[in-house]
Short mmCIF file of C-alpha atoms and ligand atoms in Angstrom, two decimals:
data_model
loop_
_atom_site.label_atom_id
_atom_site.label_comp_id
_atom_site.label_asym_id
_atom_site.label_seq_id
_atom_site.Cartn_x
_atom_site.Cartn_y
_atom_site.Cartn_z
CA MET Q 1 -20.07 -10.42 -15.21
CA GLN Q 2 -20.81 -7.37 -17.65
CA GLY Q 3 -17.83 -6.58 -19.06
CA PHE Q 4 -17.09 -2.17 -20.32
CA ASP Q 5 -18.48 -3.43 -23.39
CA LYS Q 6 -22.54 -4.82 -22.61
CA ASN Q 7 -22.82 -7.80 -23.41
CA THR Q 8 -19.42 -9.83 -22.92
CA PRO Q 9 -18.33 -10.89 -19.74
CA ARG Q 10 -15.60 -9.23 -18.00
CA GLU Q 11 -12.30 -9.89 -19.49
CA SER Q 12 -9.56 -11.68 -17.51
CA PHE Q 13 -5.69 -12.17 -17.40
CA GLY Q 14 -6.33 -15.77 -19.30
CA SER Q 15 -3.26 -17.86 -17.08
CA GLN Q 16 -1.36 -17.54 -13.72
CA ILE Q 17 2.07 -16.34 -16.11
CA GLY Q 18 0.00 -14.09 -18.06
CA VAL Q 19 -1.07 -12.58 -14.29
CA ILE Q 20 2.78 -12.59 -13.21
CA ALA Q 21 3.83 -10.80 -17.10
CA ALA Q 22 1.08 -8.21 -16.80
CA ALA Q 23 1.94 -7.07 -13.70
CA ALA Q 24 6.08 -7.89 -12.89
CA GLY Q 25 5.43 -5.18 -15.86
CA SER Q 26 4.06 -3.02 -15.03
CA ALA Q 27 6.55 -2.70 -12.45
CA VAL Q 28 10.05 -3.20 -14.31
CA GLY Q 29 10.23 0.28 -16.26
CA LEU Q 30 12.91 3.32 -16.17
CA GLY Q 31 12.45 3.05 -12.15
CA ASN Q 32 14.06 -0.01 -12.06
CA ILE Q 33 16.99 0.85 -14.78
CA TRP Q 34 18.12 3.57 -14.26
CA ARG Q 35 17.66 4.98 -10.48
CA PHE Q 36 16.97 1.95 -8.64
CA PRO Q 37 21.04 0.79 -9.10
CA TYR Q 38 22.10 4.88 -8.90
CA VAL Q 39 20.44 5.51 -5.66
CA ALA Q 40 21.69 2.56 -4.08
CA GLY Q 41 25.05 2.57 -5.15
CA GLU Q 42 24.81 6.63 -3.81
CA ASN Q 43 22.75 4.94 -0.24
CA GLY Q 44 25.26 2.79 1.07
CA GLY Q 45 24.85 0.05 -1.34
CA GLY Q 46 24.78 -3.72 0.68
CA ALA Q 47 23.43 -1.56 3.05
CA PHE Q 48 20.79 0.27 1.02
CA LEU Q 49 20.54 -3.55 -1.23
CA LEU Q 50 18.41 -4.80 2.77
CA THR Q 51 16.30 -1.73 3.77
CA TYR Q 52 14.49 -1.44 0.09
CA LEU Q 53 14.67 -5.40 0.12
CA ALA Q 54 13.17 -5.27 4.28
CA PHE Q 55 10.37 -2.41 2.53
CA VAL Q 56 9.83 -4.14 -1.14
CA LEU Q 57 8.49 -7.90 0.95
CA LEU Q 58 7.37 -5.66 4.47
CA ILE Q 59 5.17 -3.25 3.02
CA GLY Q 60 5.12 -3.31 0.00
CA VAL Q 61 4.11 -6.68 -0.69
CA PRO Q 62 1.23 -6.12 1.72
CA ALA Q 63 0.52 -2.74 -0.21
CA MET Q 64 0.28 -5.29 -3.45
CA LEU Q 65 -2.09 -7.22 -2.36
CA SER Q 66 -3.77 -4.39 -0.89
CA GLU Q 67 -4.07 -3.77 -4.70
CA PHE Q 68 -5.11 -6.82 -5.49
CA VAL Q 69 -7.74 -7.57 -2.79
CA VAL Q 70 -9.20 -4.26 -3.69
CA GLY Q 71 -9.86 -5.27 -7.72
CA ARG Q 72 -10.61 -8.70 -7.34
CA LYS Q 73 -13.33 -8.65 -4.89
CA ALA Q 74 -15.05 -5.74 -6.34
CA GLN Q 75 -13.84 -6.76 -10.14
CA ARG Q 76 -14.23 -2.71 -10.72
CA ASN Q 77 -12.02 0.04 -12.00
CA PRO Q 78 -9.78 1.94 -9.51
CA VAL Q 79 -13.52 4.14 -8.83
CA GLY Q 80 -16.01 1.90 -9.43
CA ALA Q 81 -13.78 0.12 -7.26
CA PHE Q 82 -14.61 1.50 -4.19
CA ARG Q 83 -18.17 2.65 -5.04
CA ARG Q 84 -18.96 -1.12 -4.85
CA LEU Q 85 -16.84 -2.48 -1.59
CA ALA Q 86 -17.76 1.10 -0.03
CA PRO Q 87 -21.13 2.39 -1.01
CA GLY Q 88 -22.04 6.10 -0.65
CA SER Q 89 -18.45 6.78 1.45
CA ALA Q 90 -16.23 9.07 0.12
CA TRP Q 91 -13.46 6.43 -0.48
CA PRO Q 92 -13.52 6.76 -4.52
CA ALA Q 93 -12.30 9.63 -4.27
CA VAL Q 94 -8.99 7.00 -3.85
CA GLY Q 95 -10.20 5.31 -7.06
CA PHE Q 96 -10.04 9.13 -8.71
CA ILE Q 97 -6.56 10.19 -7.16
CA GLY Q 98 -5.97 6.97 -9.25
CA VAL Q 99 -6.89 8.67 -12.33
CA ALA Q 100 -5.62 11.35 -12.51
CA ALA Q 101 -1.94 9.89 -11.37
CA ALA Q 102 -2.42 7.82 -14.53
CA PHE Q 103 -2.78 10.93 -16.72
CA THR Q 104 0.12 13.26 -14.71
CA ILE Q 105 2.86 9.65 -14.92
CA LEU Q 106 2.04 9.23 -18.59
CA ALA Q 107 2.40 12.77 -19.88
CA PHE Q 108 6.69 13.04 -18.25
CA TYR Q 109 7.12 9.26 -18.90
CA THR Q 110 6.01 8.81 -22.32
CA THR Q 111 8.20 11.81 -22.26
CA VAL Q 112 11.04 9.92 -21.56
CA ALA Q 113 9.83 6.59 -23.51
CA GLY Q 114 10.09 8.79 -26.52
CA TRP Q 115 14.16 9.59 -25.82
CA THR Q 116 14.06 6.32 -25.50
CA LEU Q 117 13.03 5.64 -29.00
CA GLU Q 118 15.18 8.42 -31.11
CA TYR Q 119 18.55 6.89 -29.14
CA LEU Q 120 16.99 3.85 -30.76
CA TYR Q 121 17.32 5.48 -33.89
CA LEU Q 122 20.51 7.07 -33.31
CA THR Q 123 21.93 4.00 -32.10
CA ILE Q 124 20.32 1.74 -35.71
CA PHE Q 125 21.54 5.47 -38.16
CA ASP Q 126 25.14 4.84 -36.14
CA LYS Q 127 25.17 9.40 -35.53
CA LEU Q 128 26.46 8.34 -31.40
CA ASP Q 129 29.24 6.42 -32.93
CA HIS Q 130 32.62 8.25 -32.06
CA LEU Q 131 31.36 11.47 -29.97
CA GLN Q 132 32.58 13.37 -27.36
CA LYS Q 133 31.72 13.42 -23.88
CA LYS Q 134 31.06 17.73 -24.52
CA ASP Q 135 28.84 15.77 -28.20
CA LEU Q 136 27.58 13.72 -26.40
CA GLU Q 137 25.67 15.49 -23.64
CA ASN Q 138 25.13 18.34 -26.88
CA THR Q 139 23.43 15.69 -29.17
CA PHE Q 140 21.17 14.73 -25.89
CA THR Q 141 20.14 19.15 -24.28
CA THR Q 142 19.60 19.67 -27.64
CA PHE Q 143 17.52 17.15 -28.03
CA VAL Q 144 15.63 17.12 -25.23
CA ALA Q 145 14.42 21.42 -25.98
CA SER Q 146 13.97 20.62 -29.18
CA GLY Q 147 10.80 20.14 -29.13
CA TRP Q 148 8.71 19.11 -32.65
CA ARG Q 149 11.11 15.79 -32.14
CA PRO Q 150 10.99 14.27 -28.94
CA VAL Q 151 7.81 14.76 -28.86
CA MET Q 152 7.24 12.84 -32.55
CA TRP Q 153 8.26 10.18 -30.77
CA GLN Q 154 6.37 10.57 -27.54
CA VAL Q 155 2.91 10.13 -29.73
CA VAL Q 156 4.73 7.14 -30.77
CA PHE Q 157 5.19 5.55 -27.55
CA MET Q 158 1.69 6.28 -26.66
CA LEU Q 159 -0.25 4.89 -30.21
CA LEU Q 160 2.23 1.69 -29.23
CA THR Q 161 0.71 1.70 -25.67
CA GLY Q 162 -2.42 2.78 -26.55
CA PHE Q 163 -2.33 -0.30 -29.38
CA ILE Q 164 -2.13 -2.98 -27.07
CA VAL Q 165 -4.73 -1.67 -24.78
CA PHE Q 166 -7.15 -0.93 -27.55
CA LYS Q 167 -6.66 -4.30 -28.07
CA GLY Q 168 -7.56 -5.57 -24.89
CA VAL Q 169 -6.90 -7.34 -21.20
CA LYS Q 170 -4.94 -10.91 -22.50
CA ASN Q 171 -5.52 -10.37 -25.81
CA GLY Q 172 -3.64 -7.16 -25.66
CA ILE Q 173 -2.07 -7.03 -22.54
CA GLU Q 174 -1.32 -10.96 -21.71
CA ARG Q 175 0.01 -12.08 -25.25
CA SER Q 176 2.43 -7.91 -25.49
CA THR Q 177 3.83 -8.76 -22.20
CA LYS Q 178 3.62 -12.30 -22.45
CA ILE Q 179 6.20 -12.24 -25.37
CA MET Q 180 8.01 -8.43 -24.23
CA MET Q 181 8.94 -9.96 -20.21
CA PRO Q 182 11.17 -12.79 -20.98
CA LEU Q 183 12.50 -11.56 -23.34
CA LEU Q 184 13.68 -8.74 -20.70
CA LEU Q 185 15.26 -10.71 -18.65
CA LEU Q 186 17.38 -12.10 -21.31
CA ILE Q 187 18.39 -8.70 -22.69
CA ILE Q 188 19.37 -7.60 -19.11
CA ILE Q 189 21.47 -11.39 -18.66
CA ALA Q 190 23.93 -10.28 -21.25
CA LEU Q 191 24.32 -7.73 -20.77
CA GLY Q 192 24.87 -8.68 -17.74
CA ILE Q 193 27.37 -10.71 -18.16
CA ARG Q 194 28.79 -8.66 -21.01
CA SER Q 195 29.45 -6.03 -17.84
CA MET Q 196 31.10 -8.16 -16.13
CA THR Q 197 33.51 -9.90 -17.41
CA LEU Q 198 35.15 -6.59 -18.27
CA PRO Q 199 38.19 -6.38 -16.81
CA GLY Q 200 38.17 -4.31 -13.58
CA ALA Q 201 34.13 -4.83 -13.39
CA ALA Q 202 34.72 -5.50 -10.06
CA GLU Q 203 34.95 -1.91 -8.64
CA GLY Q 204 31.99 -1.28 -9.93
CA LEU Q 205 30.30 -4.40 -8.23
CA LYS Q 206 31.92 -2.90 -5.29
CA PHE Q 207 30.40 0.25 -5.92
CA LEU Q 208 26.80 -1.48 -5.59
CA PHE Q 209 26.90 -4.17 -3.27
CA ARG Q 210 29.68 -2.96 -0.68
CA PRO Q 211 27.00 -2.65 1.69
CA ASP Q 212 28.24 1.06 4.06
CA PHE Q 213 25.76 1.03 6.97
CA SER Q 214 27.34 4.55 8.48
CA LYS Q 215 25.32 5.98 4.58
CA ILE Q 216 21.45 4.94 6.61
CA ASN Q 217 19.59 7.33 7.88
CA ALA Q 218 16.55 8.25 7.93
CA GLY Q 219 15.93 9.64 4.65
CA VAL Q 220 18.10 7.76 3.04
CA MET Q 221 15.23 4.61 4.42
CA LEU Q 222 12.32 6.78 3.30
CA GLN Q 223 13.83 7.08 0.16
CA ALA Q 224 14.01 3.59 0.01
CA LEU Q 225 9.40 3.09 0.82
CA GLY Q 226 9.63 5.91 -1.95
CA GLN Q 227 11.75 4.42 -4.31
CA ALA Q 228 9.92 0.27 -3.56
CA PHE Q 229 6.47 2.54 -4.13
CA PHE Q 230 7.53 3.80 -7.30
CA SER Q 231 9.31 0.90 -8.29
CA LEU Q 232 6.37 -1.62 -7.80
CA SER Q 233 3.73 0.60 -8.90
CA ILE Q 234 1.71 1.23 -5.82
CA GLY Q 235 -0.17 3.44 -5.02
CA MET Q 236 -3.31 4.82 -8.05
CA GLY Q 237 -5.04 1.81 -8.66
CA THR Q 238 -2.68 0.29 -11.56
CA LEU Q 239 -3.03 -3.52 -9.54
CA ILE Q 240 -6.14 -3.02 -8.77
CA THR Q 241 -7.34 -2.34 -12.11
CA TYR Q 242 -5.05 -5.46 -12.98
CA GLY Q 243 -6.46 -7.26 -9.54
CA SER Q 244 -9.93 -7.18 -11.30
CA TYR Q 245 -8.50 -8.85 -14.02
CA ILE Q 246 -7.77 -12.11 -12.42
CA ARG Q 247 -8.91 -15.15 -11.81
CA LYS Q 248 -11.41 -15.98 -8.22
CA SER Q 249 -9.35 -19.71 -8.17
CA GLU Q 250 -5.11 -18.06 -8.27
CA ASN Q 251 -3.95 -16.87 -5.66
CA LEU Q 252 -3.12 -13.19 -5.18
CA GLY Q 253 -0.69 -13.74 -2.08
CA LYS Q 254 1.95 -16.08 -3.48
CA THR Q 255 1.80 -13.51 -7.34
CA ALA Q 256 2.00 -9.95 -4.51
CA ILE Q 257 5.50 -12.23 -3.60
CA SER Q 258 6.79 -13.39 -6.77
CA VAL Q 259 5.86 -10.08 -9.08
CA SER Q 260 7.53 -8.00 -6.01
CA LEU Q 261 10.54 -10.41 -5.81
CA ALA Q 262 10.91 -9.83 -9.68
CA ASP Q 263 10.60 -6.93 -9.85
CA THR Q 264 14.18 -6.34 -7.00
CA ALA Q 265 15.65 -9.41 -9.19
CA ILE Q 266 15.66 -7.16 -12.53
CA ALA Q 267 15.99 -4.12 -10.10
CA ILE Q 268 19.82 -6.21 -9.01
CA LEU Q 269 20.36 -7.19 -12.29
CA ALA Q 270 19.98 -4.17 -14.19
CA GLY Q 271 22.82 -2.87 -11.85
CA LEU Q 272 24.78 -5.25 -12.81
CA ALA Q 273 24.52 -4.18 -16.19
CA ILE Q 274 25.27 -0.37 -15.99
CA PHE Q 275 27.77 -0.41 -12.83
CA PRO Q 276 31.38 -2.77 -13.43
CA ALA Q 277 31.41 -1.10 -17.31
CA VAL Q 278 30.99 1.91 -15.54
CA PHE Q 279 33.70 1.30 -13.70
CA ALA Q 280 35.44 -0.09 -16.14
CA PHE Q 281 36.28 1.93 -18.33
CA LYS Q 282 36.73 4.57 -15.00
CA ILE Q 283 33.86 7.01 -15.51
CA THR Q 284 31.90 8.71 -12.72
CA PRO Q 285 28.75 7.35 -12.62
CA GLU Q 286 26.32 9.81 -13.35
CA ALA Q 287 22.35 9.53 -12.18
CA GLY Q 288 19.17 10.60 -14.14
CA PRO Q 289 19.07 10.65 -17.88
CA SER Q 290 22.71 11.58 -18.66
CA LEU Q 291 23.35 8.10 -16.86
CA VAL Q 292 21.50 7.21 -19.38
CA PHE Q 293 21.60 9.16 -22.23
CA ILE Q 294 25.20 10.42 -22.23
CA THR Q 295 27.31 8.04 -19.88
CA LEU Q 296 26.21 4.72 -21.38
CA PRO Q 297 26.31 5.61 -24.53
CA MET Q 298 29.83 7.06 -24.44
CA ILE Q 299 31.22 3.37 -22.36
CA PHE Q 300 28.90 1.02 -26.02
CA ASP Q 301 31.70 3.38 -27.91
CA GLN Q 302 35.04 1.83 -26.58
CA MET Q 303 33.35 -1.31 -26.10
CA ALA Q 304 34.00 -3.75 -28.44
CA GLY Q 305 30.29 -5.04 -30.26
CA GLY Q 306 29.25 -2.14 -28.97
CA VAL Q 307 27.34 -1.36 -31.14
CA ILE Q 308 24.89 -4.66 -30.42
CA PHE Q 309 25.21 -4.21 -26.55
CA GLU Q 310 24.18 -0.27 -27.42
CA LEU Q 311 21.08 -1.99 -29.16
CA VAL Q 312 20.07 -4.40 -27.38
CA PHE Q 313 19.99 -1.73 -24.41
CA PHE Q 314 17.61 0.47 -25.61
CA ILE Q 315 16.08 -1.89 -27.24
CA LEU Q 316 15.40 -3.10 -23.28
CA LEU Q 317 14.28 0.82 -21.40
CA ALA Q 318 12.23 0.94 -24.47
CA ILE Q 319 10.94 -2.79 -23.86
CA ALA Q 320 10.25 -1.27 -20.13
CA ALA Q 321 9.09 1.83 -20.40
CA LEU Q 322 6.38 0.16 -23.00
CA THR Q 323 4.92 -2.55 -20.06
CA SER Q 324 4.38 0.18 -18.22
CA THR Q 325 3.07 2.72 -19.80
CA ILE Q 326 0.25 0.49 -20.90
CA SER Q 327 0.01 -0.32 -17.48
CA VAL Q 328 -0.70 2.85 -16.27
CA LEU Q 329 -3.48 3.97 -19.61
CA GLU Q 330 -5.14 0.58 -18.69
CA VAL Q 331 -6.52 2.63 -15.19
CA ALA Q 332 -7.61 5.74 -17.07
CA VAL Q 333 -9.33 2.84 -19.82
CA ALA Q 334 -10.89 0.88 -17.03
CA TYR Q 335 -12.44 3.64 -15.13
CA PHE Q 336 -14.05 5.59 -18.26
CA GLY Q 337 -15.02 2.53 -20.11
CA GLU Q 338 -16.51 0.82 -16.99
CA GLU Q 339 -18.11 4.14 -14.81
CA LEU Q 340 -19.40 6.44 -18.08
CA SER Q 341 -20.31 3.13 -19.52
CA MET Q 342 -17.56 4.34 -23.38
CA GLY Q 343 -16.18 0.09 -23.90
CA ARG Q 344 -12.64 -0.24 -24.17
CA LYS Q 345 -12.35 1.24 -27.68
CA LYS Q 346 -13.88 4.43 -26.92
CA ALA Q 347 -12.30 5.29 -23.25
CA THR Q 348 -8.92 4.04 -25.29
CA VAL Q 349 -8.82 6.55 -28.18
CA LEU Q 350 -10.08 9.38 -25.74
CA SER Q 351 -7.82 8.47 -23.22
CA THR Q 352 -5.17 8.72 -25.51
CA ILE Q 353 -5.50 11.41 -27.08
CA ALA Q 354 -5.70 13.69 -24.03
CA ILE Q 355 -3.30 12.11 -22.38
CA THR Q 356 -0.82 12.89 -25.78
CA ILE Q 357 -2.06 16.29 -25.91
CA LEU Q 358 -0.91 16.22 -21.46
CA GLY Q 359 2.32 14.91 -22.46
CA ILE Q 360 3.55 17.24 -25.31
CA CYS Q 361 2.63 20.15 -23.53
CA THR Q 362 4.90 18.17 -20.76
CA THR Q 363 7.64 17.53 -23.73
CA LEU Q 364 7.46 21.54 -24.48
CA SER Q 365 8.11 22.77 -21.51
CA MET Q 366 11.89 21.24 -20.92
CA GLY Q 367 12.40 22.97 -24.52
CA PRO Q 368 10.25 25.29 -26.68
CA MET Q 369 7.66 26.82 -24.40
CA PRO Q 370 9.77 27.13 -20.57
CA GLU Q 371 6.62 29.51 -19.67
CA LEU Q 372 4.73 25.45 -19.14
CA SER Q 373 5.89 26.07 -15.66
CA ILE Q 374 4.04 26.30 -12.34
CA ALA Q 375 5.96 28.00 -8.89
CA GLY Q 376 9.68 27.54 -10.83
CA LEU Q 377 8.66 24.31 -12.29
CA SER Q 378 9.28 23.00 -15.80
CA LEU Q 379 6.10 21.25 -16.55
CA PHE Q 380 8.11 18.49 -16.71
CA ASP Q 381 9.44 18.32 -12.91
CA LEU Q 382 5.37 19.51 -12.13
CA LEU Q 383 3.72 16.39 -12.63
CA ASP Q 384 6.76 13.62 -12.01
CA LYS Q 385 7.85 16.02 -8.00
CA THR Q 386 3.19 16.09 -7.50
CA SER Q 387 2.74 12.19 -9.18
CA ALA Q 388 6.02 10.15 -6.64
CA ASN Q 389 5.37 12.91 -3.80
CA VAL Q 390 1.98 13.97 -3.64
CA LEU Q 391 -0.55 11.15 -5.34
CA LEU Q 392 1.05 8.05 -5.89
CA PRO Q 393 2.22 8.38 -1.18
CA LEU Q 394 -1.52 9.64 -0.27
CA GLY Q 395 -3.42 6.84 -3.19
CA GLY Q 396 -0.64 3.72 -1.33
CA LEU Q 397 -1.78 5.28 2.02
CA CYS Q 398 -5.88 5.42 1.83
CA ILE Q 399 -5.28 1.81 -0.29
CA VAL Q 400 -3.82 -0.42 2.77
CA LEU Q 401 -5.86 1.72 5.11
CA PHE Q 402 -8.83 0.95 3.73
CA VAL Q 403 -7.30 -2.62 3.12
CA GLY Q 404 -6.83 -2.69 7.06
CA TRP Q 405 -9.44 -0.10 9.10
CA LYS Q 406 -12.97 -0.13 6.34
CA LEU Q 407 -12.86 -3.70 4.74
CA LYS Q 408 -14.23 -6.72 7.17
CA PRO Q 409 -11.12 -8.88 8.04
CA GLU Q 410 -13.16 -12.09 6.92
CA ALA Q 411 -14.31 -10.91 3.65
CA VAL Q 412 -10.06 -9.61 2.89
CA ILE Q 413 -9.05 -13.50 4.93
CA GLY Q 414 -11.85 -14.63 2.49
CA GLU Q 415 -10.25 -12.83 -1.24
CA ILE Q 416 -6.68 -13.73 0.14
CA ASN Q 417 -7.04 -18.11 0.98
CA ASN Q 418 -9.75 -17.52 -2.05
CA GLU Q 419 -12.56 -18.53 0.58
CA GLY Q 420 -10.77 -21.03 1.68
CA THR Q 421 -9.08 -22.75 -0.43
CA LEU Q 422 -5.78 -22.09 0.50
CA ARG Q 423 -3.60 -22.00 3.31
CA ALA Q 424 -2.83 -18.02 3.25
CA ARG Q 425 -0.88 -19.29 6.82
CA LEU Q 426 0.19 -15.20 7.02
CA ALA Q 427 -2.93 -13.80 6.39
CA PRO Q 428 -2.90 -12.83 9.74
CA LEU Q 429 0.70 -10.89 9.63
CA PHE Q 430 -0.44 -9.35 6.19
CA MET Q 431 -4.00 -7.69 8.09
CA PHE Q 432 -1.62 -6.64 10.81
CA ILE Q 433 0.72 -4.47 8.69
CA VAL Q 434 -1.39 -2.97 6.54
CA LYS Q 435 -3.22 -2.12 9.90
CA PHE Q 436 -0.87 -0.19 11.70
CA LEU Q 437 2.70 -0.18 10.36
CA ALA Q 438 2.25 -0.12 7.17
CA PRO Q 439 0.18 3.84 6.67
CA VAL Q 440 2.90 4.70 9.20
CA ALA Q 441 5.05 4.23 7.72
CA ILE Q 442 3.83 5.14 3.41
CA ALA Q 443 2.39 8.86 6.56
CA LEU Q 444 6.59 9.39 6.94
CA VAL Q 445 7.13 8.71 2.85
CA PHE Q 446 4.59 11.21 2.28
CA LEU Q 447 5.31 13.47 4.52
CA ASN Q 448 9.41 13.97 3.37
CA GLY Q 449 8.23 13.27 -0.17
CA LEU Q 450 5.92 16.61 0.71
CA GLY Q 451 9.20 17.86 2.76
CA LEU Q 452 8.18 18.44 5.60
CA PHE Q 453 11.16 17.01 7.07
CA GLY Q 454 13.54 18.61 4.96
CA PHE Q 455 15.30 14.59 4.55
CA PHE Q 456 15.79 15.09 0.17
CA GLY Q 457 14.07 17.12 -2.14
CA GLY Q 458 13.17 13.02 -3.37
CA GLY Q 459 10.87 11.86 -6.14
CA ASP Q 460 13.79 11.28 -9.54
CA LEU Q 461 12.80 9.55 -11.68
N1 LIG G 501 7.19 1.08 -12.02
C1 LIG G 501 7.03 1.26 -13.19
C2 LIG G 501 8.59 2.04 -12.90
O1 LIG G 501 9.36 1.61 -12.26
C3 LIG G 501 6.06 2.79 -12.82
C4 LIG G 501 4.79 2.72 -13.34
C5 LIG G 501 4.40 2.05 -13.24
C6 LIG G 501 4.03 3.27 -11.61
N2 LIG G 501 2.94 1.87 -13.64
C7 LIG G 501 3.24 2.98 -12.17
C8 LIG G 501 4.52 4.03 -10.78
C9 LIG G 501 1.95 2.65 -11.52
C10 LIG G 501 3.82 4.13 -9.76
C11 LIG G 501 2.26 3.72 -10.80
O2 LIG G 501 9.19 2.61 -14.29
#
């Protein structure tokens, strides 16, 4: 089949391991490392974990598999995939939501990803040494609002992302994630061991794991599902795009399960790396950016050999973010490259430039240009919330509805069992889930995201 670039065959991942590295790379991101552990600890520890795991298996895996099915069957970017599988219908609009989400997600995600590079720099040049909490807070807030410096790091991060995507599926995405993902795993295990062997670490384990079922209510359940979606990269066609590069001989169901479990395992490992240390130093854990950019530097400062651990921690964050940003950029590149026949290179350059411009406005909205805000929300908050609360759930809902109700069941099952060559015993269960269970559950998250139930504002990183 013709690729984005005329006269070359469409690209694909070269191996099963490559597929898993790339897809797990997309899934494992900033969302796993600081958001999951904290949300879990706050919302019932072990009880939240069980709820989360149930959602990952019952809804996350089928939704991920749905995206793979659509992508591999159509051999197209998200817009082209719906066009090809449902010609003459309104379904391609779902693909457009995905391409739009690629812009909105990258614009704020690369702001934060850029911060990790600044903190790498601060660590390497010993600028975080012996700072009191107040100074660390100052360092962070001044930096974030300072304008040109966060913009510079964001541009660097976008260039790195663009560089990898420019090199293509096999030589760029697959090759780089095959190196970065094992490194990430190694780092997070090393940090986990260091953290859990600190005296007093047990309190942190309790925070993370002690089950408190009284905390599990409808709101927390919906939050768990929302977190599962963001963490598994579901809902904007990232996995349709990656699915379109999976070879016909690969087992899609197994891939979806492996990637989802890997993502969950790394989220838990992140909790094991962060909370035992936080509690060992008798610090109250805080949520969001301050956990990573204020609390943790404080802890590393007091820990023997802390600078080394701090260095590898920020490398870990940067890697986690990079393997995610390339997967989001690839959606835009696949769309422009294929649908508008630009070819990969031109599509990469143009989308990188366009997203960088939107990203710069986002970063500036947090400091020098507060007028970049709508309805009282800075551009940063607005894009974060629109993506997590509106675009992703809407996209995810449409994708499972498409697979459950629009595609022919034989066609879906044929894609899952590789036209009869695999056994795929769970395929009927999958069909039931995508027809009924998943749409209802996702619709609930979506309504919650819009605030209709008033459970949660929801949707922070
Ligand atoms: N899953 C990533 C994280 O946990 C973020 C991400 C990458 C994402 N690609 C996505 C989220 C696509 C939603 C859709 O940080």
